[in-house]
CSV table of C-alpha atoms and ligand atoms in Angstrom, one decimal:
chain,number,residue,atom,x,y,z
A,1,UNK,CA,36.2,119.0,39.0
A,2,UNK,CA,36.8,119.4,35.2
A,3,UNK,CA,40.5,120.6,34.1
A,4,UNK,CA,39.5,124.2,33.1
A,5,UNK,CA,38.6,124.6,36.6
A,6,UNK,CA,41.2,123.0,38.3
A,7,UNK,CA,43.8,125.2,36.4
A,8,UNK,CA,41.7,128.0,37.7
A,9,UNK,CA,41.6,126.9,41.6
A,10,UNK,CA,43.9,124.2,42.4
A,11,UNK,CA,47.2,125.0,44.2
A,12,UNK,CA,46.7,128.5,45.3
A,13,UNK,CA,48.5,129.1,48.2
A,14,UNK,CA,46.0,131.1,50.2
A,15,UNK,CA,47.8,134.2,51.8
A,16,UNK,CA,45.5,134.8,55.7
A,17,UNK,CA,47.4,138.1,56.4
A,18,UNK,CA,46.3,139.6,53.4
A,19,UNK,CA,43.2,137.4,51.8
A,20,UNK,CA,44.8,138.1,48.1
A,21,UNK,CA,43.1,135.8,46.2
A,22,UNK,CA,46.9,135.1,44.4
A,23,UNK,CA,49.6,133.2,45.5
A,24,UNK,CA,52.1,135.7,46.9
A,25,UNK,CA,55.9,135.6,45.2
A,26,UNK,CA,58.2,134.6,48.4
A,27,UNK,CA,61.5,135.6,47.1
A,28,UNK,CA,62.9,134.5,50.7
A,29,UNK,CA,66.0,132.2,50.0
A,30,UNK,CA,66.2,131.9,54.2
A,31,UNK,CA,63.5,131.0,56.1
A,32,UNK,CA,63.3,131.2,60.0
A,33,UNK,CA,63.4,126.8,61.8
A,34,UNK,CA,62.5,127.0,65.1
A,35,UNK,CA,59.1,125.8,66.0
A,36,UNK,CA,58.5,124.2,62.5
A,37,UNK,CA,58.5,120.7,61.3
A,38,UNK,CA,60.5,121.2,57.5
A,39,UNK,CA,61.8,124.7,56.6
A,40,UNK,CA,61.6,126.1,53.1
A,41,UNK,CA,64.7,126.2,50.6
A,42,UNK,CA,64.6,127.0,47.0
A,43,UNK,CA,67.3,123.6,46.6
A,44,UNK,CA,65.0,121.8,48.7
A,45,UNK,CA,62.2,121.9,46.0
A,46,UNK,CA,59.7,123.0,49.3
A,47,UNK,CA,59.2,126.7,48.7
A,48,UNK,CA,55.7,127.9,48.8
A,49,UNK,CA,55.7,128.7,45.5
A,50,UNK,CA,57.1,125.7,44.1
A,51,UNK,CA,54.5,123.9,46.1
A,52,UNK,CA,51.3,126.1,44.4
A,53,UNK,CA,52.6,124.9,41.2
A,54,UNK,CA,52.9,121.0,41.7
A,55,UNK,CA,49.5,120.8,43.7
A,56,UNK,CA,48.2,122.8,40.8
A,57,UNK,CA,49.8,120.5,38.2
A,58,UNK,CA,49.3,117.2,40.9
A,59,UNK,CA,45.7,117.8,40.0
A,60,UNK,CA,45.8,118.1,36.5
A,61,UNK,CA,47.8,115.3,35.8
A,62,UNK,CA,45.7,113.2,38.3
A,63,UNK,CA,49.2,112.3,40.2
A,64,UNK,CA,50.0,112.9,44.2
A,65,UNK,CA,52.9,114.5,44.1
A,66,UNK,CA,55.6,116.3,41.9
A,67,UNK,CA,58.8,117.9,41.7
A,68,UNK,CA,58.9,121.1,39.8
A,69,UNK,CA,62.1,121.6,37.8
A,70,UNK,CA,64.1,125.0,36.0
A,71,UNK,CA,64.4,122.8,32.8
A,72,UNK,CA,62.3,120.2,30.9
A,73,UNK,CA,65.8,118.1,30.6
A,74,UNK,CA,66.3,118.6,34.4
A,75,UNK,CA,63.2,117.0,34.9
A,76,UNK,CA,64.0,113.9,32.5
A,77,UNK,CA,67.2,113.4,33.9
A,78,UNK,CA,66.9,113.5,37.5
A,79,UNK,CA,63.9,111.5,37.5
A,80,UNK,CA,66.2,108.4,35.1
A,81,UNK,CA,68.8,109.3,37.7
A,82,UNK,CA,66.1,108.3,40.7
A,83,UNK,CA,65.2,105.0,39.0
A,84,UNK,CA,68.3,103.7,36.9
A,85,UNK,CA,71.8,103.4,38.3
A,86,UNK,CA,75.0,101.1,37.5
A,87,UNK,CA,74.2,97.8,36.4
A,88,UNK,CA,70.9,98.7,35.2
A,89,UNK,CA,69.0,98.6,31.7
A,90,UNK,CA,66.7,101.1,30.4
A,91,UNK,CA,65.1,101.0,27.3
A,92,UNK,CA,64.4,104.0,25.5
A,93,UNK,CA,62.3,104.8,22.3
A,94,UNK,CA,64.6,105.9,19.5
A,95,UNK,CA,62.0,108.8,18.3
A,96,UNK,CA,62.5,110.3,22.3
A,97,UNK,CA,63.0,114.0,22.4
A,98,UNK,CA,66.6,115.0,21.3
A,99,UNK,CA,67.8,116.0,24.6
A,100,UNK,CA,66.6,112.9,26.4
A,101,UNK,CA,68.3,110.8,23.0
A,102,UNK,CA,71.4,112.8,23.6
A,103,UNK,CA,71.5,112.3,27.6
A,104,UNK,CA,71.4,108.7,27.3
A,105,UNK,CA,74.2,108.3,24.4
A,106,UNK,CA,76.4,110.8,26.1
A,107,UNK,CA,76.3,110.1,29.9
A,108,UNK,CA,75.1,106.1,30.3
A,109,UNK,CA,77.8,104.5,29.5
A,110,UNK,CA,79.8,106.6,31.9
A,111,UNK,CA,77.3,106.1,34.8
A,112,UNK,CA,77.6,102.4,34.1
A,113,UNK,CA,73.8,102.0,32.3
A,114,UNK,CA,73.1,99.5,29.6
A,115,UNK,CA,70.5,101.1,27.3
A,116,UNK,CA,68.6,99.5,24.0
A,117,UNK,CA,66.6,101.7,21.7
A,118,UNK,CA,63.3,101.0,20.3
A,119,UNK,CA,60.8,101.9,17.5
A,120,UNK,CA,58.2,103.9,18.8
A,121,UNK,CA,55.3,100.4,19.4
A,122,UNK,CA,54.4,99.0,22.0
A,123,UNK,CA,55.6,95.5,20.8
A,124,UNK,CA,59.2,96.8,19.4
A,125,UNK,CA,59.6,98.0,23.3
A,126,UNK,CA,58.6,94.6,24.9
A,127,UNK,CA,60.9,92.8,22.7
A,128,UNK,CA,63.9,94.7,24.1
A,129,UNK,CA,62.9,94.5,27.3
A,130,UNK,CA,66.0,92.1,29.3
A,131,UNK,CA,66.4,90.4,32.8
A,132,UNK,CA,68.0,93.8,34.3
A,133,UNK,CA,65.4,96.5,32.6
A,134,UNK,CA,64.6,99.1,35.4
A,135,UNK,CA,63.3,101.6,33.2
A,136,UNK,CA,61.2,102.6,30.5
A,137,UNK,CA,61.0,105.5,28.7
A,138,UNK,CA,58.8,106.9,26.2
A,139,UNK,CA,56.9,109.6,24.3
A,140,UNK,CA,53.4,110.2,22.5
A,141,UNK,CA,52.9,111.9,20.4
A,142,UNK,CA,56.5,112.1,19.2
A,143,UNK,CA,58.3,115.0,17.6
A,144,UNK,CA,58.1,116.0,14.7
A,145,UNK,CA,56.6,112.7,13.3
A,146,UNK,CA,53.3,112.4,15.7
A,147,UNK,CA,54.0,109.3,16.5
A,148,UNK,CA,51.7,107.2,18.7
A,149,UNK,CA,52.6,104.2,21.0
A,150,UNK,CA,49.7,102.1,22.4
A,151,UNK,CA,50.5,103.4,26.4
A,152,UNK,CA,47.9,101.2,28.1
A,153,UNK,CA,49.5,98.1,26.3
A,154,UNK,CA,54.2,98.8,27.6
A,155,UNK,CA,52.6,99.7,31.6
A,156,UNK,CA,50.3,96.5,31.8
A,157,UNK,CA,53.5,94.3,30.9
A,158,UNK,CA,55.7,96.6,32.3
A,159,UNK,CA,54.2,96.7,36.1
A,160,UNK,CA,54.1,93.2,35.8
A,161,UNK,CA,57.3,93.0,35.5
A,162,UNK,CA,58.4,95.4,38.1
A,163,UNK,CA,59.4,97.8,35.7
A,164,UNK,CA,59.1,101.4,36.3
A,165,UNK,CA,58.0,103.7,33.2
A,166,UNK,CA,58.3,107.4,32.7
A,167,UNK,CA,56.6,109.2,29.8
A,168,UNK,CA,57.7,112.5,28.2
A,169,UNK,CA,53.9,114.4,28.2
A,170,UNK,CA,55.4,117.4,26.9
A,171,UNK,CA,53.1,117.4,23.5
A,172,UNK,CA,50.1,116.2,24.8
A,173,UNK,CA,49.9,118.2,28.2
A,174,UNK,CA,47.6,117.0,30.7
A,175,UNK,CA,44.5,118.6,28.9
A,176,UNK,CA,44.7,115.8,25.6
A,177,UNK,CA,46.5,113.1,27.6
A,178,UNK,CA,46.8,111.9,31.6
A,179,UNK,CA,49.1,109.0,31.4
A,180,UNK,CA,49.4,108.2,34.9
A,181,UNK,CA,45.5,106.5,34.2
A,182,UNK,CA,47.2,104.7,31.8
A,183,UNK,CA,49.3,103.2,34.1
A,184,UNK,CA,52.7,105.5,33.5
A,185,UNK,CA,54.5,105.8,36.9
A,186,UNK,CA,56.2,109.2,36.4
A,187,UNK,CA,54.9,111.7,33.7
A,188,UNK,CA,57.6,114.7,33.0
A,189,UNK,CA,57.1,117.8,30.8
A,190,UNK,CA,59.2,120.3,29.2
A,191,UNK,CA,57.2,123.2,31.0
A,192,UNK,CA,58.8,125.5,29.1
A,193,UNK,CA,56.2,124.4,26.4
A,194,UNK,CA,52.3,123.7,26.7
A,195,UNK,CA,52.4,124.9,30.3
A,196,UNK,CA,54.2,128.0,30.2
A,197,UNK,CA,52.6,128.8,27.2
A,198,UNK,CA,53.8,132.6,25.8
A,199,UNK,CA,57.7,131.1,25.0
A,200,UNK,CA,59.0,133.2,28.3
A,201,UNK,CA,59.6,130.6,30.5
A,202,UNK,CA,62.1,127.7,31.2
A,203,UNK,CA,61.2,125.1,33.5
A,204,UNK,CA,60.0,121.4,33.8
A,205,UNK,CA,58.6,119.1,35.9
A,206,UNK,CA,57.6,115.0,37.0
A,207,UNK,CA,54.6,114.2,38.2
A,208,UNK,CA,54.0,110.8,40.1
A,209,UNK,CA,53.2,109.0,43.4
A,210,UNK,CA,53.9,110.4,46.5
A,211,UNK,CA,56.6,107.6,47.0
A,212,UNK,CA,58.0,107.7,43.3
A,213,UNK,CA,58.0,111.7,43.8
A,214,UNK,CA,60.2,111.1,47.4
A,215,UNK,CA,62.7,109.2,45.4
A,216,UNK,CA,62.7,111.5,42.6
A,217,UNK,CA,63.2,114.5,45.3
A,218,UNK,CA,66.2,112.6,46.9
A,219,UNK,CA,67.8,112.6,43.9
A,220,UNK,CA,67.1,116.2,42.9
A,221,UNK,CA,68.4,117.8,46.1
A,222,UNK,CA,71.8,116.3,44.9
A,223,UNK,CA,71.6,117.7,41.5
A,224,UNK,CA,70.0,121.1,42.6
A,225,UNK,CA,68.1,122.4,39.3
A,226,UNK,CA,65.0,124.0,40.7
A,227,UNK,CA,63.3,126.7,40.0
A,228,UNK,CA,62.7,130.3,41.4
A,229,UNK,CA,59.9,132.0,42.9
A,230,UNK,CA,59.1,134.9,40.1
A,231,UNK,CA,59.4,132.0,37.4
A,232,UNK,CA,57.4,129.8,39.5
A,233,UNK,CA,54.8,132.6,39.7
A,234,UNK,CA,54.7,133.5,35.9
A,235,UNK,CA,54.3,129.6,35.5
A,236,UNK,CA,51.3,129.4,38.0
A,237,UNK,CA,49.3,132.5,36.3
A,238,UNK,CA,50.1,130.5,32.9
A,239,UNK,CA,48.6,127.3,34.1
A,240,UNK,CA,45.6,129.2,34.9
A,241,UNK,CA,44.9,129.1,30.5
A,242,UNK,CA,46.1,125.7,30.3
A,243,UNK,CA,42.8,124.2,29.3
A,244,UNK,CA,41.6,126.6,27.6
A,245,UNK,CA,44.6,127.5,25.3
A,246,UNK,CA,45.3,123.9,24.7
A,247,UNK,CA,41.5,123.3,23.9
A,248,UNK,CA,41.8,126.1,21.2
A,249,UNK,CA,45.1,125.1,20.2
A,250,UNK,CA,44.1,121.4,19.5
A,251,UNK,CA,41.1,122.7,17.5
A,252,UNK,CA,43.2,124.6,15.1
A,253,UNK,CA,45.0,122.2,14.6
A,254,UNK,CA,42.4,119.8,13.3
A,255,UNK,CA,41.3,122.5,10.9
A,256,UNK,CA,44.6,123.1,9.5
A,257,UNK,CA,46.0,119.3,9.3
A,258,UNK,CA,42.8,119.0,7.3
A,259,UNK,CA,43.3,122.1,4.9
A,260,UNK,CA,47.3,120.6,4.4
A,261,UNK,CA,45.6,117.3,4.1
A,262,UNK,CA,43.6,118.9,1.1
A,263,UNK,CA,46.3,121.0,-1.0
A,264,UNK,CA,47.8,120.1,-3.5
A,265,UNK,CA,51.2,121.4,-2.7
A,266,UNK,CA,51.4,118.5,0.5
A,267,UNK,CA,52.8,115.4,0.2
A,268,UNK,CA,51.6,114.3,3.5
A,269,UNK,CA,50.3,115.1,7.0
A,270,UNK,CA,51.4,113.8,10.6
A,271,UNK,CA,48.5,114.7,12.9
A,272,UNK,CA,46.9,112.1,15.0
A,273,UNK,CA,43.3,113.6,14.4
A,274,UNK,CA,43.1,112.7,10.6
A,275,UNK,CA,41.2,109.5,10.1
A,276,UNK,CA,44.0,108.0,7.7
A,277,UNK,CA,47.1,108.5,10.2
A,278,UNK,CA,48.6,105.2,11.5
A,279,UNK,CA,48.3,105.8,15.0
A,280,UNK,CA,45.2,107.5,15.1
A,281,UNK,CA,42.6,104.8,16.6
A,282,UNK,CA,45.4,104.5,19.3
A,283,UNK,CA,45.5,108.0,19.6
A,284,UNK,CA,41.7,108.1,20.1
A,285,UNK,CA,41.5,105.2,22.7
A,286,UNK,CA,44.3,106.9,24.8
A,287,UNK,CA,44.0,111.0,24.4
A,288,UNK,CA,41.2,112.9,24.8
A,289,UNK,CA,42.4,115.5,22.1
A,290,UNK,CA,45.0,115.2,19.3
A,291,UNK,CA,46.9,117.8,20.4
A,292,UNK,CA,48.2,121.0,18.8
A,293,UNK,CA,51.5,119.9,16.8
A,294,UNK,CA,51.7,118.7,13.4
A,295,UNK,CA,54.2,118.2,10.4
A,296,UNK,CA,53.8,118.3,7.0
A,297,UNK,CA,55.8,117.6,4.0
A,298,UNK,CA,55.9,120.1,1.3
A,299,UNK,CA,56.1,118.8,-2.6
A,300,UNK,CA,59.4,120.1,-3.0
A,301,UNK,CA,58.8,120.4,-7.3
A,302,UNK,CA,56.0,123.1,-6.1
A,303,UNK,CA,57.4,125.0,-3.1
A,304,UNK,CA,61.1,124.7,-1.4
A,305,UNK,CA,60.9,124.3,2.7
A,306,UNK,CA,63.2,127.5,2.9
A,307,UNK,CA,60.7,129.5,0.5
A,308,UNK,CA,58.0,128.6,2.1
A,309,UNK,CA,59.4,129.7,5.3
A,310,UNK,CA,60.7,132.9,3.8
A,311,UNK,CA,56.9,133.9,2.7
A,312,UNK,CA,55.1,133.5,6.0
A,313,UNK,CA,54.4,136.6,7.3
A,314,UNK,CA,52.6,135.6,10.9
A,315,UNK,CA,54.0,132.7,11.2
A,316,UNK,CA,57.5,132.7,12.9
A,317,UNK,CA,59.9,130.4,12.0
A,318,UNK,CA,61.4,129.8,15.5
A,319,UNK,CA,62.4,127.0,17.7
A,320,UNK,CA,60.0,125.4,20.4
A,321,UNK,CA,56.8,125.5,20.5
A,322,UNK,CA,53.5,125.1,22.8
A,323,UNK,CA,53.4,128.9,23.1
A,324,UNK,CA,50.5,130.8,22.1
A,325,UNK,CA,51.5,132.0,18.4
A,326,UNK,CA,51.7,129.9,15.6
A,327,UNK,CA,55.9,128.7,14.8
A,328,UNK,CA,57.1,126.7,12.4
A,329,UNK,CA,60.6,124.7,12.2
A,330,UNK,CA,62.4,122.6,9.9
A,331,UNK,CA,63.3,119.7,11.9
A,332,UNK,CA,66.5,118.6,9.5
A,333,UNK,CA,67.9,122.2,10.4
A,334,UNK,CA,66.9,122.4,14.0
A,335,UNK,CA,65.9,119.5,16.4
A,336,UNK,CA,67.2,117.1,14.5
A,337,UNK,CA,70.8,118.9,12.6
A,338,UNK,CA,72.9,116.1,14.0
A,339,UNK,CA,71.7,113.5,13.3
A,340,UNK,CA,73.1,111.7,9.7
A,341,UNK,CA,71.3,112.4,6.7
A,342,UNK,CA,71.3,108.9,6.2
A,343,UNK,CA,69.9,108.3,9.5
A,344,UNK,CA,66.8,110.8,9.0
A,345,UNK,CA,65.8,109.2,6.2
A,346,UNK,CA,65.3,106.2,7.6
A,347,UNK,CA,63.6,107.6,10.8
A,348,UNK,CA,61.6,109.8,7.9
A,349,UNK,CA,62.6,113.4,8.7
A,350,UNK,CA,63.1,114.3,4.8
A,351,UNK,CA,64.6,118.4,4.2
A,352,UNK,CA,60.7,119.3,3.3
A,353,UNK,CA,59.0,118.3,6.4
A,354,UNK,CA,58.2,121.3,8.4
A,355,UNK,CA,56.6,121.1,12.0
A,356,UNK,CA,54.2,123.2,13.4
A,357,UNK,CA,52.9,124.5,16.7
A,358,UNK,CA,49.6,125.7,16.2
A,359,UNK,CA,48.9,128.9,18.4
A,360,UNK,CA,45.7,130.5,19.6
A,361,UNK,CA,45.3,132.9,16.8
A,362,UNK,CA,41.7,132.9,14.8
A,363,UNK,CA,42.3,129.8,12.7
A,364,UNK,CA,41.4,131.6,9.7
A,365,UNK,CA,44.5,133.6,9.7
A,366,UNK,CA,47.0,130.9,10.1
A,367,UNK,CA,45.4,128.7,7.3
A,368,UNK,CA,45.4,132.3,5.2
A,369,UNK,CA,49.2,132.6,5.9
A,370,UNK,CA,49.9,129.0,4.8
A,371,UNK,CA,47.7,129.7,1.8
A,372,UNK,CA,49.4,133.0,0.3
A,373,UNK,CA,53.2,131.3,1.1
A,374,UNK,CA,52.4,128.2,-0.6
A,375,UNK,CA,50.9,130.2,-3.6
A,376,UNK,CA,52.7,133.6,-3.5
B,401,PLP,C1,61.7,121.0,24.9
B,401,PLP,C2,61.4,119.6,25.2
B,401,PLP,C3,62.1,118.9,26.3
B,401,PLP,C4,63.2,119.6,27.0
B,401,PLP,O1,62.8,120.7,27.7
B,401,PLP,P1,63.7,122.0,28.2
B,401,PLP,O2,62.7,122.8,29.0
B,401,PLP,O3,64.1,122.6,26.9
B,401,PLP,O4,64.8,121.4,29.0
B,401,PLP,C5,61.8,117.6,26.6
B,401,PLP,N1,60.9,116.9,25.9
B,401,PLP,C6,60.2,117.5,24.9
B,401,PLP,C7,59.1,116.7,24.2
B,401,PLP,C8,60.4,118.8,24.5
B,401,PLP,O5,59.7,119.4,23.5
């Protein structure tokens, strides 16, 4: 079955008492053992709704099995803590989401972890690749640049190698991008993105094997962050739009990297779906859509960041993104505030890039917002 239809149909829990053609919310945090052969607990990750939600996901993501999480990061970490331990390496792409950046600099070295950073290529990630490596982890597209690493090319050497790889699919979602036929072992999203969808939910979740996601389980009953019935519920209706919000979403965004790419008051354009962006033949041989984020970089001499922002009118600018309205961010003041301003303009985060996540609204009206606060 195609992905619009799966979000429709896969995963409902099928209620016989009552025939609803919904998953029912079971708010039970106690469920009766006798006679059964594993009883539901919300810590256990086994809850009826938890399960309508990774079948659901399972499917779109072309995996077995999942754990579902109450945070993106809780996702990430417990699935690094399933697969790395003392003693072992992991290498890590340097342009990794902030959080997942932050985790490893703040808590490896205490759990006994060796960890290299690498450019987001496939080459730069080889190369730092030692005798104890364990793990890999990466992102594409990366945030706020849109930068694409050749997936196909770190999981051939990797799985030859023994090496287990986890990619962060939070920007691509399942609809532009299924990296476990790539040859990724473990794909994790912030779900409080793409697949919640209207900025009202927190949660996350891996998607793997049904042996990886055992492992991964093990681990998260120790760590406990999982995620309750009503927000599994909201985030089961949501999924429902998936493909078709993101399939809007992605074409938006095409039309308005190509209207930035065109004024005169943009330095440049990160979107993967523009002919002249670095990683976009990659991009094409590995997604099936560019997505629905890009950045931009303002010519300061015409129009400040901070104006710009200032003059939107339907345009928020918020934090996050993936939800169904339009936001904009300044990554120098938000994602990426602690970093050095040294250090971002190496990595290329300059004070006029701005990122945006492209909603669901007519086109037309975003590209005339843009168009009356670049010229007010
Ligand atoms: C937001 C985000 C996360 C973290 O997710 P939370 O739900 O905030 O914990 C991880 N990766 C990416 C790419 C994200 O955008």
């Amino acid at each position: 079955m195609h992905q619009e239809t799966l979000c429709v149909h896969s995963g409902t829990y099928h209620d016989s008492a009552t025939r609803g053609v919904n998953t029912p919310i079971f708010t039970s945090s106690s469920f009766e053992y006798m006679d059964r052969e594993s009883c539901p607990y919300p810590r256990y990750f086994n809850t009826p709704n938890q399960a309508a939600v990774v079948n659901k996901m399972s499917s779109l993501e072309s995996g077995e099995d999942g754990v579902l999480f109450s945070s993106g990061m809780a996702a990430m970490s417990t699935s690094v803590l399933a697969f790395a331990g003392s003693g072992d390496h992991v290498v890590l792409m340097d342009e990794l989401y902030g959080g997942t950046h932050a985790f490893a600099t703040d808590l490896f070295d205490r759990l006994g972890i060796r960890y290299s950073f690498a450019a987001t290529d496939a080459e730069a990630v080889i190369k730092a690749i030692t005798q104890s490596t364990k793990l890999i982890i990466i992102e594409s597209p990366t945030n706020p640049l849109l930068g694409i690493i050749d997936i196909r090319r770190v999981t051939e050497f990797a799985r030859a190698r023994g090496i287990t790889t986890i990619i962060d699919n939070t920007f691509a979602t399942p609809v532009n991008q299924r990296p476990l036929t790539l040859g990724i072992d473990v794909v994790v999203h912030s779900g409080t993105k793409y697949m919640g969808g209207h900025s009202d939910i927190c949660c996350g979740i891996a998607i793997t094997s049904r042996e990886y996601a055992g492992r991964i389980l093990a681990t998260a009953r120790h760590l406990g962050g999982s995620l309750n019935a009503v927000s599994c519920y909201l985030l089961e209706r949501s999924l429902k739009t998936l493909a078709i919000r993101v399939e809007r979403q992605t074409q938006n965004a095409q039309r308005i990297a190509e209207f930035l790419d065109n004024h005169n008051f943009v330095k440049k354009v990160n979107y993967p779906g523009l002919p002249n962006f670095k990683g976009h033949s990659v991009a094409r041989s590995q997604m099936t859509g560019f997505g629905a984020m890009l950045s931009f970089e303002l010519n300061e001499d015409r129009v400040s960041a901070k104006t710009f922002q200032r003059r939107l009118r339907m345009i928020h600018p918020a934090v996050s993104l993936g939800g169904v309205e339009t936001l904009i961010c300044s990554p120098s003041e938000t994602s990426h505030v602690k970093m050095s301003p040294e250090e971002r303009q190496r990595v290329g985060i300059s004070d006029s890039l701005l990122r945006l996540s492209v909603g669901i609204e007519h086109a037309d009206d975003i590209i005339e917002d843009i168009s009356q606060a670049m010229n007010q």
